[in-house]
PDB file of C-alpha atoms in Angstrom:
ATOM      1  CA  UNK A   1       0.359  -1.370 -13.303  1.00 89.00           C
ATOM      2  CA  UNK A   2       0.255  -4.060 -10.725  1.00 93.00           C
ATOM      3  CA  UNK A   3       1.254  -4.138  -7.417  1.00 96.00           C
ATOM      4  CA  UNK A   4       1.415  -7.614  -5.042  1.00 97.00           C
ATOM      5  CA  UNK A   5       1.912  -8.081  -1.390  1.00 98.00           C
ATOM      6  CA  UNK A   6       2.236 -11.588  -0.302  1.00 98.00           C
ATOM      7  CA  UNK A   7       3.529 -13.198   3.307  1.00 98.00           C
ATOM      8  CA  UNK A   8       5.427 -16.145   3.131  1.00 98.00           C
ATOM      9  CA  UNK A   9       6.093 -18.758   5.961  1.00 98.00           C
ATOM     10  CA  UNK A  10       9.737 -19.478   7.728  1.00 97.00           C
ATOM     11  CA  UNK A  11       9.892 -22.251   4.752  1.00 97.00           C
ATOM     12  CA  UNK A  12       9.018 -19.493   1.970  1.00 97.00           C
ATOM     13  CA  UNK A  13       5.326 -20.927   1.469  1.00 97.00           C
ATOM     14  CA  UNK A  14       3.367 -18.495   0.515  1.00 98.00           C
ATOM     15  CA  UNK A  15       0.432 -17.571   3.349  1.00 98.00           C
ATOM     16  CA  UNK A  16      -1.589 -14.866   1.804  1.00 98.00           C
ATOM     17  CA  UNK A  17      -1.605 -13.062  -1.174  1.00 98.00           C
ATOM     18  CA  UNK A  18      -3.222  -9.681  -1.870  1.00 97.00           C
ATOM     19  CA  UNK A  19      -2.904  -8.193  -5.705  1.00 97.00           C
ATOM     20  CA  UNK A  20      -3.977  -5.145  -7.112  1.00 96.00           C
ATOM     21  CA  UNK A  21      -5.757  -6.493  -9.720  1.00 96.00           C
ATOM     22  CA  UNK A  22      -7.929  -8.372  -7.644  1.00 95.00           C
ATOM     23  CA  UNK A  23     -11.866  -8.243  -7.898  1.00 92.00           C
ATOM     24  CA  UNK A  24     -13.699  -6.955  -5.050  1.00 89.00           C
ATOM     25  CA  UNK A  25     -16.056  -9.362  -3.161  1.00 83.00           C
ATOM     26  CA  UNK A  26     -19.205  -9.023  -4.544  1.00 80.00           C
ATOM     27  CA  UNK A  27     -22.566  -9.404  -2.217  1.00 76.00           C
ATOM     28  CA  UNK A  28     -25.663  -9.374  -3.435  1.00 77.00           C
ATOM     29  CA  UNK A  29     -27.771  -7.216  -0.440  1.00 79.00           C
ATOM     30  CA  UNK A  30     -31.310  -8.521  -2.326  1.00 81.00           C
ATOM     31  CA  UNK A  31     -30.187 -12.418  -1.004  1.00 78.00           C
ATOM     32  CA  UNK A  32     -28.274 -11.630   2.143  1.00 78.00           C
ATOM     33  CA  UNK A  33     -30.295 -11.746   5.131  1.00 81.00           C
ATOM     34  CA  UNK A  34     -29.641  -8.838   7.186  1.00 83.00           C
ATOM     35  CA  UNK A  35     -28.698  -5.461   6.383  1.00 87.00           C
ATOM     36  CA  UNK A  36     -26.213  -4.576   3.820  1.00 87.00           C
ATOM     37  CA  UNK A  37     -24.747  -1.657   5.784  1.00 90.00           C
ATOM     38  CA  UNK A  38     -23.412  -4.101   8.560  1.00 91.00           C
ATOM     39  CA  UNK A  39     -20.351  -5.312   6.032  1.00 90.00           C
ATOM     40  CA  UNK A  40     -17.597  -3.922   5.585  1.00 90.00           C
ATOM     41  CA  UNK A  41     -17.053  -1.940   2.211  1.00 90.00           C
ATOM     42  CA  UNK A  42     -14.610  -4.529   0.018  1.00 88.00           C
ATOM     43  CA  UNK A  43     -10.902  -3.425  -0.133  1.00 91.00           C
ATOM     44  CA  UNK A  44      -8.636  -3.819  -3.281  1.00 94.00           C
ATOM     45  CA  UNK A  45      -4.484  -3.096  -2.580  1.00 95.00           C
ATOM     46  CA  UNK A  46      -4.463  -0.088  -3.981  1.00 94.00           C
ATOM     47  CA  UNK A  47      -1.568   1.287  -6.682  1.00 92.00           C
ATOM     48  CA  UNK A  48      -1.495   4.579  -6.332  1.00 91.00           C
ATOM     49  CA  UNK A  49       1.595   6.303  -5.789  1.00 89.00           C
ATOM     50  CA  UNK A  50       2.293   8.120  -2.084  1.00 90.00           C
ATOM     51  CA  UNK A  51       1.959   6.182   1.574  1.00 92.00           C
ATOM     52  CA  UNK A  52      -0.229   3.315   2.003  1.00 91.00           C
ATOM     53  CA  UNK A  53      -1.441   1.346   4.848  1.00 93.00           C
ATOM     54  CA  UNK A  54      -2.559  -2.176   4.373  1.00 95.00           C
ATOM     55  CA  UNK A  55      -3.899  -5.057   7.167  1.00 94.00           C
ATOM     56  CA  UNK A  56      -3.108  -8.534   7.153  1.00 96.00           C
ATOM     57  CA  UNK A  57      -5.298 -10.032   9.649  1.00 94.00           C
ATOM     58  CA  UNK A  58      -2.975 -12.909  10.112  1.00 96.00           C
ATOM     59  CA  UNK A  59      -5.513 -15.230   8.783  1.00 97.00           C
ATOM     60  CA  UNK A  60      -4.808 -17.622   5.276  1.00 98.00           C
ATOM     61  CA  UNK A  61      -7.344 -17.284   2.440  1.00 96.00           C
ATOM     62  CA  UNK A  62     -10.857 -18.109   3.200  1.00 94.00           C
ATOM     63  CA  UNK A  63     -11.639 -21.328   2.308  1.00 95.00           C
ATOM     64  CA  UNK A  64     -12.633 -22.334  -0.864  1.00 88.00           C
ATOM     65  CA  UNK A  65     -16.333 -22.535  -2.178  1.00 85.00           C
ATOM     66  CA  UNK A  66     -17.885 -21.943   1.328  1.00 84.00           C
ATOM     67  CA  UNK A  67     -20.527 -19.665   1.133  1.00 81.00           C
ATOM     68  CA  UNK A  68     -19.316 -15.686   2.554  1.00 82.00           C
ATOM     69  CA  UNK A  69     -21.578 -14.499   5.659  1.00 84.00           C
ATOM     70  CA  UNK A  70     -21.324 -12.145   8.360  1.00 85.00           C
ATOM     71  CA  UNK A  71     -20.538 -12.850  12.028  1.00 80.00           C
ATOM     72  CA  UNK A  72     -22.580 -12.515  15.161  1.00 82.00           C
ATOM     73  CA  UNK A  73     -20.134  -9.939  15.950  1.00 83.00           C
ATOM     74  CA  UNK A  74     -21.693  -7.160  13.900  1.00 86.00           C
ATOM     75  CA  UNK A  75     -20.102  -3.652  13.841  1.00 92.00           C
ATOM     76  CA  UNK A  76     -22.070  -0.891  12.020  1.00 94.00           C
ATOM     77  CA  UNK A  77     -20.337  -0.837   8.568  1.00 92.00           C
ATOM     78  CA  UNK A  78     -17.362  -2.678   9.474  1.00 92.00           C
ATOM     79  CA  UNK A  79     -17.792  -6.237   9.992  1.00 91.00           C
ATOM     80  CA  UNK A  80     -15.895  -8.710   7.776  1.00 90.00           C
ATOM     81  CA  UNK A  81     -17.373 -11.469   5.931  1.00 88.00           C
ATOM     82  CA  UNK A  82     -16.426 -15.272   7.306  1.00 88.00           C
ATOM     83  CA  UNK A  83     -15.417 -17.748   7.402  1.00 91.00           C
ATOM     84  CA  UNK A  84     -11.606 -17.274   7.935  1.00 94.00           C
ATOM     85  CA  UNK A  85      -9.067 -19.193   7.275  1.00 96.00           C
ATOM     86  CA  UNK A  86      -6.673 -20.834   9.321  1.00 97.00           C
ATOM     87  CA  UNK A  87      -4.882 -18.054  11.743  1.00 96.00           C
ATOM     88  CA  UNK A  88      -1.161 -18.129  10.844  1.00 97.00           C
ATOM     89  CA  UNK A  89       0.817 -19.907  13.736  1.00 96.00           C
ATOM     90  CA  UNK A  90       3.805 -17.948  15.568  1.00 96.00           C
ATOM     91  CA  UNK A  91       6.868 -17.446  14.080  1.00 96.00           C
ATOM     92  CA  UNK A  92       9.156 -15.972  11.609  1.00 98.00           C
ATOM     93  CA  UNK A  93       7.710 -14.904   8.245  1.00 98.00           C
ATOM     94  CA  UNK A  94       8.560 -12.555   5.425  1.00 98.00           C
ATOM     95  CA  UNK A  95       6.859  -9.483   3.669  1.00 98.00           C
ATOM     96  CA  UNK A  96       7.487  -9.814  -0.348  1.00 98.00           C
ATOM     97  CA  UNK A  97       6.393  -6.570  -1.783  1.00 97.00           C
ATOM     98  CA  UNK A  98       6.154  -6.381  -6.236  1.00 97.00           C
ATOM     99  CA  UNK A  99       5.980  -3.440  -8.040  1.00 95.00           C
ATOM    100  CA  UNK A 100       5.618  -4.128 -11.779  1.00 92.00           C
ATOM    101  CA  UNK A 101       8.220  -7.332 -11.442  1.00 92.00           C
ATOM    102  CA  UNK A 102      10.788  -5.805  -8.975  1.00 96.00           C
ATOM    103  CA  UNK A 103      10.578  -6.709  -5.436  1.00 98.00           C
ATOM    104  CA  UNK A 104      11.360  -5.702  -1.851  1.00 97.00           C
ATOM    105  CA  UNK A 105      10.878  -7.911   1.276  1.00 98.00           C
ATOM    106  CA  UNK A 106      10.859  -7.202   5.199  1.00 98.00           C
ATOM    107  CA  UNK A 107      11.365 -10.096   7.812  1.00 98.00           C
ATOM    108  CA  UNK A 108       8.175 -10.156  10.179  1.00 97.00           C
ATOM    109  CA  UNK A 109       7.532 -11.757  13.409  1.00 98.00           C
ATOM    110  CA  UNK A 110       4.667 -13.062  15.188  1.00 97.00           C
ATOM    111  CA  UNK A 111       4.442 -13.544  18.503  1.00 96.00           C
ATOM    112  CA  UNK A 112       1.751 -15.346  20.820  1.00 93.00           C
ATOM    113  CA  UNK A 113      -0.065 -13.168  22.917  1.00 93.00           C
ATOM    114  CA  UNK A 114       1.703 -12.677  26.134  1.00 94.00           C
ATOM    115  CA  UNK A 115      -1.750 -13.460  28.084  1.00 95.00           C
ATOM    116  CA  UNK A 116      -1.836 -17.188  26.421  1.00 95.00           C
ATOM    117  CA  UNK A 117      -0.524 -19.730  28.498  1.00 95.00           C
ATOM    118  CA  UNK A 118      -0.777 -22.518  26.426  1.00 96.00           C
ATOM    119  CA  UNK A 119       2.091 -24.324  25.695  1.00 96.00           C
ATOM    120  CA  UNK A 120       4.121 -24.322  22.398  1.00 95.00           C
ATOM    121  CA  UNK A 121       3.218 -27.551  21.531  1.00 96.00           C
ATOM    122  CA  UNK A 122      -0.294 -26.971  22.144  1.00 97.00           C
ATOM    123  CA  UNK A 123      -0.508 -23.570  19.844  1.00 96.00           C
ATOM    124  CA  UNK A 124       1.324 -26.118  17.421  1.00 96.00           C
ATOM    125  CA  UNK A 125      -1.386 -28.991  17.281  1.00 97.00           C
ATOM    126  CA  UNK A 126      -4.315 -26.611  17.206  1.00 97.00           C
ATOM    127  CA  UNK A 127      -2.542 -25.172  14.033  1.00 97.00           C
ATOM    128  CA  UNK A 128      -1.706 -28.412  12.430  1.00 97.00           C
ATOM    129  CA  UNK A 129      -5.671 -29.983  13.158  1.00 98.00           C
ATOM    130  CA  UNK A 130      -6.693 -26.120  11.810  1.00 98.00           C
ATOM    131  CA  UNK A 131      -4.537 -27.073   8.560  1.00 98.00           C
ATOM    132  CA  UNK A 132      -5.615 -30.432   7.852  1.00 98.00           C
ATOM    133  CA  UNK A 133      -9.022 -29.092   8.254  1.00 97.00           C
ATOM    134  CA  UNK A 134      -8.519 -26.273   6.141  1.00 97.00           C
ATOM    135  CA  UNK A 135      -6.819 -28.414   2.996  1.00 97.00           C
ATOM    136  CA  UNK A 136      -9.686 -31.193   3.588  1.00 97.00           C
ATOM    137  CA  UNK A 137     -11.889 -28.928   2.288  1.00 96.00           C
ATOM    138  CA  UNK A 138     -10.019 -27.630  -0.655  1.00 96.00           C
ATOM    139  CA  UNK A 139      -9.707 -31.345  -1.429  1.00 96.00           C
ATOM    140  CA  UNK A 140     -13.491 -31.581  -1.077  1.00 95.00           C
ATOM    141  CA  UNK A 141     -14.106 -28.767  -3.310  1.00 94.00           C
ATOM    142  CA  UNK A 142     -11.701 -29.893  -6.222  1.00 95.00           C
ATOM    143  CA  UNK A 143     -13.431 -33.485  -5.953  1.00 96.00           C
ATOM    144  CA  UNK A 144     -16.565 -31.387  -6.366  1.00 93.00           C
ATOM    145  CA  UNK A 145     -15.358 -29.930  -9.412  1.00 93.00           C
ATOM    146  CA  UNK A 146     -14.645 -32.837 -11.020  1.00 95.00           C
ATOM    147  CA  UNK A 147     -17.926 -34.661  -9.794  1.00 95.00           C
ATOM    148  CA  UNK A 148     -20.405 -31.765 -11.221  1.00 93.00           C
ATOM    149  CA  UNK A 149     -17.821 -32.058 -14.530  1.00 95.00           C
ATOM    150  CA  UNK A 150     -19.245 -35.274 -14.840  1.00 96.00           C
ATOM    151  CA  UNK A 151     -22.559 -35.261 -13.738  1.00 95.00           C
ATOM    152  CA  UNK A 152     -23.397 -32.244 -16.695  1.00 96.00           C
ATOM    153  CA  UNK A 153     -22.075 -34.976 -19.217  1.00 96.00           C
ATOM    154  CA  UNK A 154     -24.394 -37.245 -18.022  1.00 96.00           C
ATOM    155  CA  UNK A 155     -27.511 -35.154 -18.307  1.00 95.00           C
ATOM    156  CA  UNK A 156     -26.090 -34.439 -21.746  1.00 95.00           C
ATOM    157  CA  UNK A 157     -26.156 -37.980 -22.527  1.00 96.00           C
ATOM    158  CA  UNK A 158     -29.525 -38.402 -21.101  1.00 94.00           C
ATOM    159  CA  UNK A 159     -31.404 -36.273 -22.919  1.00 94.00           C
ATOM    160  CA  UNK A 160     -29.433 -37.356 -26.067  1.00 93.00           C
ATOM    161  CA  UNK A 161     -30.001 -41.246 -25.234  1.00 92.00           C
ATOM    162  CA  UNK A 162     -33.614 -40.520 -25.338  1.00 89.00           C
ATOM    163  CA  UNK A 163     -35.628 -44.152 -25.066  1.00 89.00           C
ATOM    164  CA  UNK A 164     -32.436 -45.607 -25.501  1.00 91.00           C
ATOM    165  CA  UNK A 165     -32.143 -48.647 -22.678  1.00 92.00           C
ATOM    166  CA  UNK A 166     -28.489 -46.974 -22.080  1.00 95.00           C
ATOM    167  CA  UNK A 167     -30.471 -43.815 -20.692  1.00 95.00           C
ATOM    168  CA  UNK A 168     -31.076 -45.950 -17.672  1.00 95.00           C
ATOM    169  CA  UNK A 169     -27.135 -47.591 -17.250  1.00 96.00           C
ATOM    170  CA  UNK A 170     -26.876 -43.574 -17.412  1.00 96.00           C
ATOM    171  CA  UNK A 171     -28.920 -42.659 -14.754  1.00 95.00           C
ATOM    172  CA  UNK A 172     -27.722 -45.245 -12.314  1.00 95.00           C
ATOM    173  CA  UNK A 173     -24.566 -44.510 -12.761  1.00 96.00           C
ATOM    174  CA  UNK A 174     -25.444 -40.513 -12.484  1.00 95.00           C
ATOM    175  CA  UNK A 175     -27.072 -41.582  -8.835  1.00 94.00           C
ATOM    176  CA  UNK A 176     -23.555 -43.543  -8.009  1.00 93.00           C
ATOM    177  CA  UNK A 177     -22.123 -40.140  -8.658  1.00 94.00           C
ATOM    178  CA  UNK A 178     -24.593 -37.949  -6.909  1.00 92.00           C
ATOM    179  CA  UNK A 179     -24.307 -40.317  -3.559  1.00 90.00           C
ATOM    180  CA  UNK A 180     -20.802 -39.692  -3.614  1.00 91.00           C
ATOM    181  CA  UNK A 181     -21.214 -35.820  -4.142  1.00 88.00           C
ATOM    182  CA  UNK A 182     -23.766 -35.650  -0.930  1.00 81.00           C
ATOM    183  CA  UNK A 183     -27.635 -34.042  -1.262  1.00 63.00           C
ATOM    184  CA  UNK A 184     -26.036 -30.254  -1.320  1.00 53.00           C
ATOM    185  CA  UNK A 185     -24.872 -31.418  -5.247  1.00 40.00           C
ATOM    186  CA  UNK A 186     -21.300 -29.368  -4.152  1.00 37.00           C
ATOM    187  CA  UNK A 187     -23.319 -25.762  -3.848  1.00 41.00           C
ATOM    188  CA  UNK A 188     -24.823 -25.529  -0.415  1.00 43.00           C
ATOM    189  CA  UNK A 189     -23.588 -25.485   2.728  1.00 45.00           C
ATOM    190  CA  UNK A 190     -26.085 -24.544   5.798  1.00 46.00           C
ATOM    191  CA  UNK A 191     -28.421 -26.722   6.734  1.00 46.00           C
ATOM    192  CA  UNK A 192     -25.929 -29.614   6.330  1.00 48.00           C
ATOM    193  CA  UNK A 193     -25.275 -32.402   8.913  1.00 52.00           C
ATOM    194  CA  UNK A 194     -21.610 -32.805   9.539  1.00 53.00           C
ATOM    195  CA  UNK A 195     -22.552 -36.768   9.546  1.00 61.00           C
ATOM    196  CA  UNK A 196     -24.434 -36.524   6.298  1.00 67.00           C
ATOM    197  CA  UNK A 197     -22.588 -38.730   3.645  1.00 72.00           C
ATOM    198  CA  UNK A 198     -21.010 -37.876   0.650  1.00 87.00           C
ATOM    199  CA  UNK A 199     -18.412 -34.770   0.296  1.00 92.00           C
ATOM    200  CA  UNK A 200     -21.123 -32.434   1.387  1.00 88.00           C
ATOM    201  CA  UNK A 201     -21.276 -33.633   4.509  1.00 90.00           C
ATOM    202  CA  UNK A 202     -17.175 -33.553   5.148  1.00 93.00           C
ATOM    203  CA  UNK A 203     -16.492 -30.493   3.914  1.00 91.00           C
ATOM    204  CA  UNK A 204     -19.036 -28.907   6.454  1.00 90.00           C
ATOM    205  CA  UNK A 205     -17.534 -31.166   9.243  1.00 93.00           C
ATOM    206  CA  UNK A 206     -14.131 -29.704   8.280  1.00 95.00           C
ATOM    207  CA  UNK A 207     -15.352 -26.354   8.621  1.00 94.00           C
ATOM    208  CA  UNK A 208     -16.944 -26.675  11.811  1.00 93.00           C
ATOM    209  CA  UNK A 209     -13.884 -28.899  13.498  1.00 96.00           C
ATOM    210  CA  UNK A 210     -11.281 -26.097  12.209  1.00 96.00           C
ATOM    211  CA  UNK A 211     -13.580 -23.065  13.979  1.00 94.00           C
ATOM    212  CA  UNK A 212     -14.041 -25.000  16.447  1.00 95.00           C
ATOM    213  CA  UNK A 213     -10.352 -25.204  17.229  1.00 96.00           C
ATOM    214  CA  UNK A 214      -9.554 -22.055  16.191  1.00 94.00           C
ATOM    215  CA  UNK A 215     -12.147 -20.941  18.867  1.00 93.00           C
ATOM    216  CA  UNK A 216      -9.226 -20.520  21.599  1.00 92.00           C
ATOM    217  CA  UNK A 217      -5.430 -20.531  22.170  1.00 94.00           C
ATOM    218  CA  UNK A 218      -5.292 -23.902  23.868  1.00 95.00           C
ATOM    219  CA  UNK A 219      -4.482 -27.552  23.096  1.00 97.00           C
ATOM    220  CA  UNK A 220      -7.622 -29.029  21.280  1.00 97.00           C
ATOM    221  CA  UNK A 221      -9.260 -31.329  23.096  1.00 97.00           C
ATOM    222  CA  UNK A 222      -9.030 -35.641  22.303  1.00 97.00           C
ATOM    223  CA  UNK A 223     -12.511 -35.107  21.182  1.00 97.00           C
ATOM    224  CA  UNK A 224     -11.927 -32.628  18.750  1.00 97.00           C
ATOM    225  CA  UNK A 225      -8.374 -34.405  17.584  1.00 97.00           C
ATOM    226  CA  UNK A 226     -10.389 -38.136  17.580  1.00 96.00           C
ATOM    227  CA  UNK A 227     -13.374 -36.079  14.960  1.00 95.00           C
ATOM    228  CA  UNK A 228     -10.699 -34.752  13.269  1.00 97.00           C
ATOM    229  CA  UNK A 229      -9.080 -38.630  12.550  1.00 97.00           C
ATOM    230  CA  UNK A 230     -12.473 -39.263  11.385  1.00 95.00           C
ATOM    231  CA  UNK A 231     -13.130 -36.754   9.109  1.00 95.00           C
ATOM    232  CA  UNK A 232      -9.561 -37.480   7.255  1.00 96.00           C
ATOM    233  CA  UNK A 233     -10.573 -41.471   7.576  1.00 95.00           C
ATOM    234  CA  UNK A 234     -14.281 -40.645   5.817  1.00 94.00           C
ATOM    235  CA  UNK A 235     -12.859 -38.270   2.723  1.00 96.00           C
ATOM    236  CA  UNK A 236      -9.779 -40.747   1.913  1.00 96.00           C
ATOM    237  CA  UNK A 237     -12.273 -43.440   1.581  1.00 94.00           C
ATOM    238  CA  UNK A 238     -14.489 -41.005  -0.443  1.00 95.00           C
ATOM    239  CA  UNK A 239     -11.045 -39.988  -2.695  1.00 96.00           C
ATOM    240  CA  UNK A 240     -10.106 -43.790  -3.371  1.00 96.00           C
ATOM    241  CA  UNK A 241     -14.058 -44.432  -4.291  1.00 95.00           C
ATOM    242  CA  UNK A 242     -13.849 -41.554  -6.919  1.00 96.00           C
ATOM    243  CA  UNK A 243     -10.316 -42.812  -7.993  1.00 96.00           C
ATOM    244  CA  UNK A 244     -11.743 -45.831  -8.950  1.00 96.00           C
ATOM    245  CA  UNK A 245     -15.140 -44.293 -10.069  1.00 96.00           C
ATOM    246  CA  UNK A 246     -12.987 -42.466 -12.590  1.00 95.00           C
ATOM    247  CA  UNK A 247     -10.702 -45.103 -13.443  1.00 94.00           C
ATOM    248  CA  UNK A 248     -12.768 -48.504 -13.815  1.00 95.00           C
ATOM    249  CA  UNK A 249     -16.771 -47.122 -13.379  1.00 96.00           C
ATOM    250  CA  UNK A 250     -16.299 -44.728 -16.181  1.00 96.00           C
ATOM    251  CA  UNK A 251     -14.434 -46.840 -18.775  1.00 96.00           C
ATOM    252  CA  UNK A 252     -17.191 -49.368 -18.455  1.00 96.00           C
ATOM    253  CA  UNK A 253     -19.671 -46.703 -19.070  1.00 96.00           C
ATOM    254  CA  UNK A 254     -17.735 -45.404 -21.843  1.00 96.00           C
ATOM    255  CA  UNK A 255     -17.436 -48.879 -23.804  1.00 96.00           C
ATOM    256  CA  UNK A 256     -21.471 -49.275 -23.324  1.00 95.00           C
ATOM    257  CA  UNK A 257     -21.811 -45.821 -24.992  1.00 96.00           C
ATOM    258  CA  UNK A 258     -19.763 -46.223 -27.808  1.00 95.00           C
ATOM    259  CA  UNK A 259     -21.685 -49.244 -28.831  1.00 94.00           C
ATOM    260  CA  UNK A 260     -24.853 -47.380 -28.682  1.00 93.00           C
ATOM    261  CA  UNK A 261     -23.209 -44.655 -30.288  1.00 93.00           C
ATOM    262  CA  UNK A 262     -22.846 -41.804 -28.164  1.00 95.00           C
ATOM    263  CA  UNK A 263     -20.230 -39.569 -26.753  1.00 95.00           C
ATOM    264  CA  UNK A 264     -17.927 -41.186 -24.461  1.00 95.00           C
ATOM    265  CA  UNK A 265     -17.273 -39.390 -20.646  1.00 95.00           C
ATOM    266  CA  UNK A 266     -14.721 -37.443 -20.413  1.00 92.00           C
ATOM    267  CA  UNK A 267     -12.823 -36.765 -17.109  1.00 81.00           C
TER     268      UNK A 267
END
């Protein structure tokens, strides 16, 4: 009935996980721009009985809530959609295969390619700066979440408050929010400045550091470790601003609306 195949790291995290109950990517060819048959035709694991071949391309998930496109590196009916995650580092890793709740696993190894040069160390940093990229903007993205959670209450409340004076406490607090969020309101992505402020902004910077690094097999550069500092610096400020966005700037909010008499926020 269901089949899984996951690969788990030398301290049993899991890396990837591929089910075969899993949906299909869905593209829309009427709102991609280019041709449809440059992709490559989505792939479920399959459960049928009899041999099977599956490929891991050694790559974690995709990164959440960035929008799927194709490559520069088109190949007639074959080219995968980006952007990739983080490519898993060298080392010692394990094959968990599930049918229907009983298991079987295989050690595997990965190896650098022999025609790298670079340094352990060095494969290691470009990994960990990859990483911290890579979970950046999965913190951006649930922050996101909870931001747009939010902002629909308040244009609830607006258009309940009516010529209430709240309605304007409600809309000043809704721009607080929306600065915080960046002008891309958590959905777009191109077109973006890195430097823009807001989450936005730092989840696109993440993105671009972590391909950026993930461009070659080498050390990354003090540039690219210094933007990296930055871009952790900029979203912990942003994450203590929404803590206390959710845990002081709503409560006061809250009190005003219950003495007007309207639904209090709830996050």
């Amino acid at each position: 009935k269901e089949i899984t195949l996951e690969i788990l790291d030398a301290q049993n995290k899991l890396v990837r996980r591929y089910s075969s109950n899993d949906s299909p990517e869905q593209v829309n060819e009427n709102t991609v721009p280019y041709p449809i048959y440059w992709a490559r035709p989505p792939r479920v694991l399959p459960n049928k009985s009899g041999m099977q071949r599956w490929t891991w391309d050694f790559h974690y998930p995709p990164p959440v809530g960035v929008p799927r496109s194709l490559g520069m590196q088109a190949i007639l009916h074959d080219t995968p959609t980006g952007p990739f995650g983080p490519k898993a580092a060298p080392g010692n890793y394990t094959v968990k295969l599930t049918v229907d709740g009983k298991s079987f696993t295989q050690p595997l190894t990965l190896r650098l390619d022999p025609r790298v040069t670079t340094i352990p160390a060095g494969i290691a940093k470009m990994f960990e700066v990859a990483m911290g990229c890579y979970e950046g903007i999965g913190k951006v993205r649930a922050t996101q979440a909870e931001v747009r959670t939010i902002r629909e209450q308040l244009k609830a409340l607006t258009a309940r408050a009516g010529s209430n004076p709240i309605a304007k406490t409600i809309d000043d607090f809704d721009k607080q929010v929306s600065a915080l969020e960046g002008r891309t309101a958590g959905l777009d992505f191109f077109g973006v400045s890195n430097r823009e402020p807001g989450l936005a902004g730092l989840s696109n910077g993440f993105l671009s550091l972590m391909n950026l690094v993930e461009g070659a097999d080498a050390m990354p550069t003090t540039q690219a470790i210094a933007a990296f500092d930055e871009l952790q610096r900029g979203l912990n400020e942003v994450l203590v601003r929404w803590a206390e966005v959710k845990s002081q700037d709503v409560k006061t909010l809250n009190d005003q609306l219950r003495a007007a008499g309207l639904p209090v926020i709830a996050n």
